[in-house]
Tab-separated table of C-alpha atoms in Angstrom:
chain	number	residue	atom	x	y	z
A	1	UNK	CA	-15.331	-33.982	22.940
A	2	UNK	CA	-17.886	-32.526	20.738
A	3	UNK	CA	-19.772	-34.102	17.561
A	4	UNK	CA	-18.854	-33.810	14.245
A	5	UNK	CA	-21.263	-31.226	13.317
A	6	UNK	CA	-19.910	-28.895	16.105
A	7	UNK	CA	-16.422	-29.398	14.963
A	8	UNK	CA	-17.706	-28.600	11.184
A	9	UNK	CA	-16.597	-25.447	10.243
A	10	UNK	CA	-18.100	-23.719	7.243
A	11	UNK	CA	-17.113	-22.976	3.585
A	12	UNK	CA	-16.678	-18.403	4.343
A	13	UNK	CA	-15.486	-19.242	8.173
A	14	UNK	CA	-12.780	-20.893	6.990
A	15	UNK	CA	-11.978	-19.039	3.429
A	16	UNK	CA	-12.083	-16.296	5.981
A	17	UNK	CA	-9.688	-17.390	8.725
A	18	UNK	CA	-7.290	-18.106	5.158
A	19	UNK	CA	-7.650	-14.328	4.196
A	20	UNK	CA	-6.911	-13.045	7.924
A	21	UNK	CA	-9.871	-10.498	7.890
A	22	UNK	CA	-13.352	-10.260	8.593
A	23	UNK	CA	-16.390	-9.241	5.906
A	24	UNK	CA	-19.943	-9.149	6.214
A	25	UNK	CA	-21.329	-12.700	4.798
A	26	UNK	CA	-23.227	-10.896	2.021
A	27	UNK	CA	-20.328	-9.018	0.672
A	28	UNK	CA	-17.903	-12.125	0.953
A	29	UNK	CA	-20.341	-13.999	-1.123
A	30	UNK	CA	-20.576	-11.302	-3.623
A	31	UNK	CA	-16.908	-10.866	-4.050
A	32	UNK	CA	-16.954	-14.723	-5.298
A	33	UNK	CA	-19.566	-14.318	-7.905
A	34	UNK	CA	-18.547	-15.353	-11.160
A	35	UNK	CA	-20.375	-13.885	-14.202
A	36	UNK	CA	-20.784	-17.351	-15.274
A	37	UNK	CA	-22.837	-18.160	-11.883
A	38	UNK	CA	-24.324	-14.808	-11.897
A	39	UNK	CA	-25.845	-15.350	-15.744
A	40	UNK	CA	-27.333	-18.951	-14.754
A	41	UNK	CA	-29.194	-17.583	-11.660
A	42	UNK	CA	-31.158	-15.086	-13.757
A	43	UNK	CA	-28.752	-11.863	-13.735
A	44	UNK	CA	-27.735	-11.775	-9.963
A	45	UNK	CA	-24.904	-9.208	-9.290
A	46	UNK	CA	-21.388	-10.367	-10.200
A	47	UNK	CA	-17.768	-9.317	-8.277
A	48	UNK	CA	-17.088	-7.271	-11.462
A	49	UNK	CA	-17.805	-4.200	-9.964
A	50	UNK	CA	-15.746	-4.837	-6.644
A	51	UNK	CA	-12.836	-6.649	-9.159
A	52	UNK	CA	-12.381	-3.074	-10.372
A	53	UNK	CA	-12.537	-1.582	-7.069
A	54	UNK	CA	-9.852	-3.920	-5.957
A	55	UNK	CA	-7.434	-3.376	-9.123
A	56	UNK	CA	-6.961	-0.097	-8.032
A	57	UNK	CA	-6.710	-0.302	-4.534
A	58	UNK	CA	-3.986	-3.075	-5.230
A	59	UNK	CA	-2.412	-0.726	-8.622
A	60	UNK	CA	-2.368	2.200	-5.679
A	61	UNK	CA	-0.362	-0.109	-2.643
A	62	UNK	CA	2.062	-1.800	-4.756
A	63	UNK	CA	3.022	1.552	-6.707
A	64	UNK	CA	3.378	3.108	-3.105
A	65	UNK	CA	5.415	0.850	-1.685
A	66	UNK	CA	7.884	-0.058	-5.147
A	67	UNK	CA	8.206	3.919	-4.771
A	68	UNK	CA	9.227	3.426	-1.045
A	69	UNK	CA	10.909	0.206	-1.500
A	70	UNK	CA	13.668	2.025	-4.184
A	71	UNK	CA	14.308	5.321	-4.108
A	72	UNK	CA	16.896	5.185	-7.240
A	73	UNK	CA	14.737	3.105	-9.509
A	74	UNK	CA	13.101	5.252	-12.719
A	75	UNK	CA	9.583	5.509	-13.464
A	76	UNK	CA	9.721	2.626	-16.113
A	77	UNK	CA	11.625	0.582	-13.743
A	78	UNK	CA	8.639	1.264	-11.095
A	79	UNK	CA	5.908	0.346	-13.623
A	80	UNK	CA	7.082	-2.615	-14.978
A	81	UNK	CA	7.607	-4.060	-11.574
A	82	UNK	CA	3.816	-3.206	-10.262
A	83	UNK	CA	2.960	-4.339	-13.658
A	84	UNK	CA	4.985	-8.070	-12.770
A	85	UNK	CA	3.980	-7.895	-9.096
A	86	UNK	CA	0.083	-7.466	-9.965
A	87	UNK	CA	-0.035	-9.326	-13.077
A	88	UNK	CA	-2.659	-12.099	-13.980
A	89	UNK	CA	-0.429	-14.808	-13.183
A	90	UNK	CA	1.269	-13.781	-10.076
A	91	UNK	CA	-2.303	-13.045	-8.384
A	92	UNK	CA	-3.541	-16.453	-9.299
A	93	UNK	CA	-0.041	-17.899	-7.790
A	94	UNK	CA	-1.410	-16.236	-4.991
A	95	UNK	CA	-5.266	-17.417	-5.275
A	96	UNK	CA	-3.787	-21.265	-5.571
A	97	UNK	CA	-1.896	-20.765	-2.333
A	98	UNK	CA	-5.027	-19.708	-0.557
A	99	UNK	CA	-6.930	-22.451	-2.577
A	100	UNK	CA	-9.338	-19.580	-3.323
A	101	UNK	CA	-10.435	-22.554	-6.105
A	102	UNK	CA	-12.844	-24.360	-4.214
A	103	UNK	CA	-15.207	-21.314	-2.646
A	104	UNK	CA	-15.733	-19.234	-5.907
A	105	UNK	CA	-18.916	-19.341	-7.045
A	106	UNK	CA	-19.733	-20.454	-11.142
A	107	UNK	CA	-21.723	-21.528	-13.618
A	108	UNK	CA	-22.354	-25.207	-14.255
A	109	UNK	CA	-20.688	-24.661	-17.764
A	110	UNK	CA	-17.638	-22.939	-16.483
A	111	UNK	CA	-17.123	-25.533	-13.363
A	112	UNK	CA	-16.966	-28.074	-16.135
A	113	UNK	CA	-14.136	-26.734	-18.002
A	114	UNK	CA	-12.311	-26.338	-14.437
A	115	UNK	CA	-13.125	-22.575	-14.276
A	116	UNK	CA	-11.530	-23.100	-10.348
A	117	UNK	CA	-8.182	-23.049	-11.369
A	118	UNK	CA	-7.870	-20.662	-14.459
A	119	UNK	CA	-5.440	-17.696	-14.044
A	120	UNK	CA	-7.990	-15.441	-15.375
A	121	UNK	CA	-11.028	-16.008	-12.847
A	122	UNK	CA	-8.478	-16.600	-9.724
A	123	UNK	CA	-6.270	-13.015	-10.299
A	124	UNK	CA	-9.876	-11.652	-10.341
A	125	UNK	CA	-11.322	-12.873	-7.545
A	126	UNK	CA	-8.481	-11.975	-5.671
A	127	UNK	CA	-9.136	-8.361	-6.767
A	128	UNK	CA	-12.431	-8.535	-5.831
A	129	UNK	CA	-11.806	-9.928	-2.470
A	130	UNK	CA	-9.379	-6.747	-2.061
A	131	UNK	CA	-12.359	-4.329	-2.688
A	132	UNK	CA	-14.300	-6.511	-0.402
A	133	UNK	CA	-11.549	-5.690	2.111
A	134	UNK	CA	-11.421	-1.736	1.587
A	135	UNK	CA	-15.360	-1.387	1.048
A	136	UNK	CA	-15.358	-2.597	4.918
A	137	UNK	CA	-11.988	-1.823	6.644
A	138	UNK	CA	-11.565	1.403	4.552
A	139	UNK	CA	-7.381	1.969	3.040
A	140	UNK	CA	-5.542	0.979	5.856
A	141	UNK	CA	-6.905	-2.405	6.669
A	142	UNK	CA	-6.647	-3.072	3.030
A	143	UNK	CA	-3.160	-1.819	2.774
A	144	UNK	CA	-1.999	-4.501	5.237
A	145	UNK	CA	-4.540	-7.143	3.292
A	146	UNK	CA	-2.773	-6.257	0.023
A	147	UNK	CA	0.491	-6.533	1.518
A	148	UNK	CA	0.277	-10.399	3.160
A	149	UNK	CA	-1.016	-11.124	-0.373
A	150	UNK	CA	1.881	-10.375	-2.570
A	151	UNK	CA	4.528	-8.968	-0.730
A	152	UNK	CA	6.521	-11.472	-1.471
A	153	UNK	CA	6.732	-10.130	-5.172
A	154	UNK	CA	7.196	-7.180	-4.509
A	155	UNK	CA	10.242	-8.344	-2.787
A	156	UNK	CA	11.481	-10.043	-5.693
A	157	UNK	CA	10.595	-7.879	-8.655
A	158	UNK	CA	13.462	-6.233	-9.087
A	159	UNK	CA	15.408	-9.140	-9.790
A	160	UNK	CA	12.785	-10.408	-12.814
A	161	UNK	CA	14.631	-9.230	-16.020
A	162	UNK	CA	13.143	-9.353	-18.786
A	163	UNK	CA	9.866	-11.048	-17.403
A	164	UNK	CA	8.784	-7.839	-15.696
A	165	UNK	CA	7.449	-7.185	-19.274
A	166	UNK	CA	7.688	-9.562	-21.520
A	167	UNK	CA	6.506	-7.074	-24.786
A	168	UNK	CA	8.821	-4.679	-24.086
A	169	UNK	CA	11.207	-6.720	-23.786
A	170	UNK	CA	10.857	-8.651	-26.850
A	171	UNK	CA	11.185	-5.631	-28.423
A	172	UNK	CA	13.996	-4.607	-26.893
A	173	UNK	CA	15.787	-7.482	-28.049
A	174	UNK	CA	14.866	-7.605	-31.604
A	175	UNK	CA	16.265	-3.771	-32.395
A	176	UNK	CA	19.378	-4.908	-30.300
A	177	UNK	CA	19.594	-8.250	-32.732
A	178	UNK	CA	18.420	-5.897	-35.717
A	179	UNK	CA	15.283	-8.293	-36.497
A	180	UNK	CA	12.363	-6.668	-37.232
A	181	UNK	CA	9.258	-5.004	-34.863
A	182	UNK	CA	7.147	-7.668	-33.404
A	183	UNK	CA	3.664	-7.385	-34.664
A	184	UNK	CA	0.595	-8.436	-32.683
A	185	UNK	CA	-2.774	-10.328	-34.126
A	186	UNK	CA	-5.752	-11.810	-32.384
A	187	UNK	CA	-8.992	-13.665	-31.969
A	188	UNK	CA	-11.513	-13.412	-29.583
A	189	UNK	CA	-14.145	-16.526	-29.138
A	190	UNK	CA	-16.488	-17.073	-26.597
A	191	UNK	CA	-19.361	-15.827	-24.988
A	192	UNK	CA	-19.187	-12.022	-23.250
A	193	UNK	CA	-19.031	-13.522	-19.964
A	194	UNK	CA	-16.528	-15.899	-21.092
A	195	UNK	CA	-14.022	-14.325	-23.720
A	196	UNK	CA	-10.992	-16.325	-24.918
A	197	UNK	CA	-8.105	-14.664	-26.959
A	198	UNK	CA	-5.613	-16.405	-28.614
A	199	UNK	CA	-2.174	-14.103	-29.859
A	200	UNK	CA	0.159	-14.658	-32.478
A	201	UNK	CA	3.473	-12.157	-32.595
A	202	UNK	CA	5.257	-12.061	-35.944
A	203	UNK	CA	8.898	-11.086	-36.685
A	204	UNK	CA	10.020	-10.524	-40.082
A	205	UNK	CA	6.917	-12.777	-41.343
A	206	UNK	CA	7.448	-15.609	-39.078
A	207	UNK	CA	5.654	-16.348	-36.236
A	208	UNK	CA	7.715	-16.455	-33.131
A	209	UNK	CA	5.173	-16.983	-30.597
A	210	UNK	CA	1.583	-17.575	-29.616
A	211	UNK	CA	-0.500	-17.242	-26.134
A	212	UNK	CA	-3.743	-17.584	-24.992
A	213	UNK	CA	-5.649	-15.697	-22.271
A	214	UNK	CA	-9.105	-14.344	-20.858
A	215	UNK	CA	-7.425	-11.116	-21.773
A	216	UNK	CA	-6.175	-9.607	-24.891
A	217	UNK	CA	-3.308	-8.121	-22.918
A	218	UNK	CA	-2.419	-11.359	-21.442
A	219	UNK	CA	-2.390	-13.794	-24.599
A	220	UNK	CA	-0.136	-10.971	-26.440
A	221	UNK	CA	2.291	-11.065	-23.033
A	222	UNK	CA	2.796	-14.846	-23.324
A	223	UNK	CA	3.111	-14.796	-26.823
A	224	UNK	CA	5.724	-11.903	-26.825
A	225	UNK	CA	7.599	-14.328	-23.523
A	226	UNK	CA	7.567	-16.971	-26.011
A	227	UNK	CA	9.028	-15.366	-28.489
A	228	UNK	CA	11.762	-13.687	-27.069
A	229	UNK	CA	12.640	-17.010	-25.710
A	230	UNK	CA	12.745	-18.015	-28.654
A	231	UNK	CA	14.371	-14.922	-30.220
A	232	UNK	CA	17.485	-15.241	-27.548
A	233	UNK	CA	17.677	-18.757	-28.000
A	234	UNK	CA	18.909	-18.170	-31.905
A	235	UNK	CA	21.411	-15.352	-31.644
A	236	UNK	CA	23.309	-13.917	-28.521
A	237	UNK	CA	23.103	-10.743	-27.923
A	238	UNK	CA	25.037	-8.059	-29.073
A	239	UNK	CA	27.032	-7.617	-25.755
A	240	UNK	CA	27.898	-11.651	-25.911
A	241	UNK	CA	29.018	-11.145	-28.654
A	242	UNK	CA	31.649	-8.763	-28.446
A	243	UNK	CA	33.103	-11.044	-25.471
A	244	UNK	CA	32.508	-14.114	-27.742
């Protein structure tokens, strides 16, 4: 039987052996570098650069295969559902099954507010990780890679409705219940390396709904979910209606 230390197994063996692929220690440990870690070790690179690489290796693979996956569907159908399948949430849905959490690398000051398990750092950490993956392995490898990751969503976002996107659907619903356009505002706070944006979306004066995100994009998408929620909730459509 062999000691404890033999039976250790490190921190990137194991985040590793999660991920199902192999990357040189260097680059693994760059694709977990938060800004926030990066800024309080005197500038060191970050996993920006490989977090864009990744978003479109991942925008490319799941557009490819909702294209394969259905051949009748239009190309609004198409984009919404990459847009659902790759969003902010569903890749940290997939970062907190991996506990990707506990290996990425940040700042004392972002560790304290539980950096580990926001939506915003995890979805892109997992993109960096994917331009880890397809700076070593090249398309292919990183095709399958992408795949493990969030096939599962692919598989069901056809069936999400109205959540495949939430501002379009919001507005949808308010010319169908003759309300008025939604309208958008929003304030940034924070540091560069650590923006926060908070949303408000307004129908007919009244605020229906307000979100929060890293993200302008993202606090306007869960402020425009909770509105229509709340929008729906009031009035039934026009199609209940007539079978009212």
């Amino acid at each position: 039987m062999g000691s404890r230390a033999q039976r250790k197994v490190s921190p990137a063996t194991e985040l590793l052996k999660r991920l199902g692929v192999h990357l040189d220690p260097e680059l693994l440990v760059l694709s977990l570098t938060h800004r926030s870690f990066a800024h309080e070790a005197g500038g060191i690179p970050t996993n920006e650069r490989l977090e864009f690489l990744g978003d479109a290796v991942l925008g490319l693979v799941s557009a490819e295969a909702l294209y394969r996956r259905h051949p009748d569907r239009p190309e609004g159908d198409l984009a919404k559902m990459r847009a659902a399948s790759v969003s902010q949430r569903a890749l940290a849905a997939v970062a907190r099954e991996l506990d990707l959490g506990q290996f990425i690398l940040l700042g004392k000051g972002e560790s304290g507010t539980r950096g580990f398990d926001k939506d915003s750092i995890l979805s892109d950490t997992v993109e960096s990780l994917i331009g880890a993956v397809y700076l070593s392995h090249g398309l292919e490898v990183a095709r399958d890679f992408v795949h493990r990751l969030i096939d599962e969503t692919l598989s069901t976002a056809a069936g999400l409705g109205a959540g495949l996107d939430w501002k379009t659907s919001l507005q949808e619903a308010a010319a169908e219940l003759g309300a008025g356009s939604p309208e958008y505002s929003s304030e940034a706070s924070g540091p560069d390396h650590a923006r926060h944006f908070i949303s408000q979306v307004t129908i007919d004066s009244e605020v229906l709904g307000t979100g929060e995100g890293s993200a302008k994009k993202h606090a306007e998408q869960v402020a425009a979910q909770q509105a229509y929620e709340t929008l729906i909730a009031r009035e039934p459509r026009p199609a209940e209606r007539q079978h009212a």
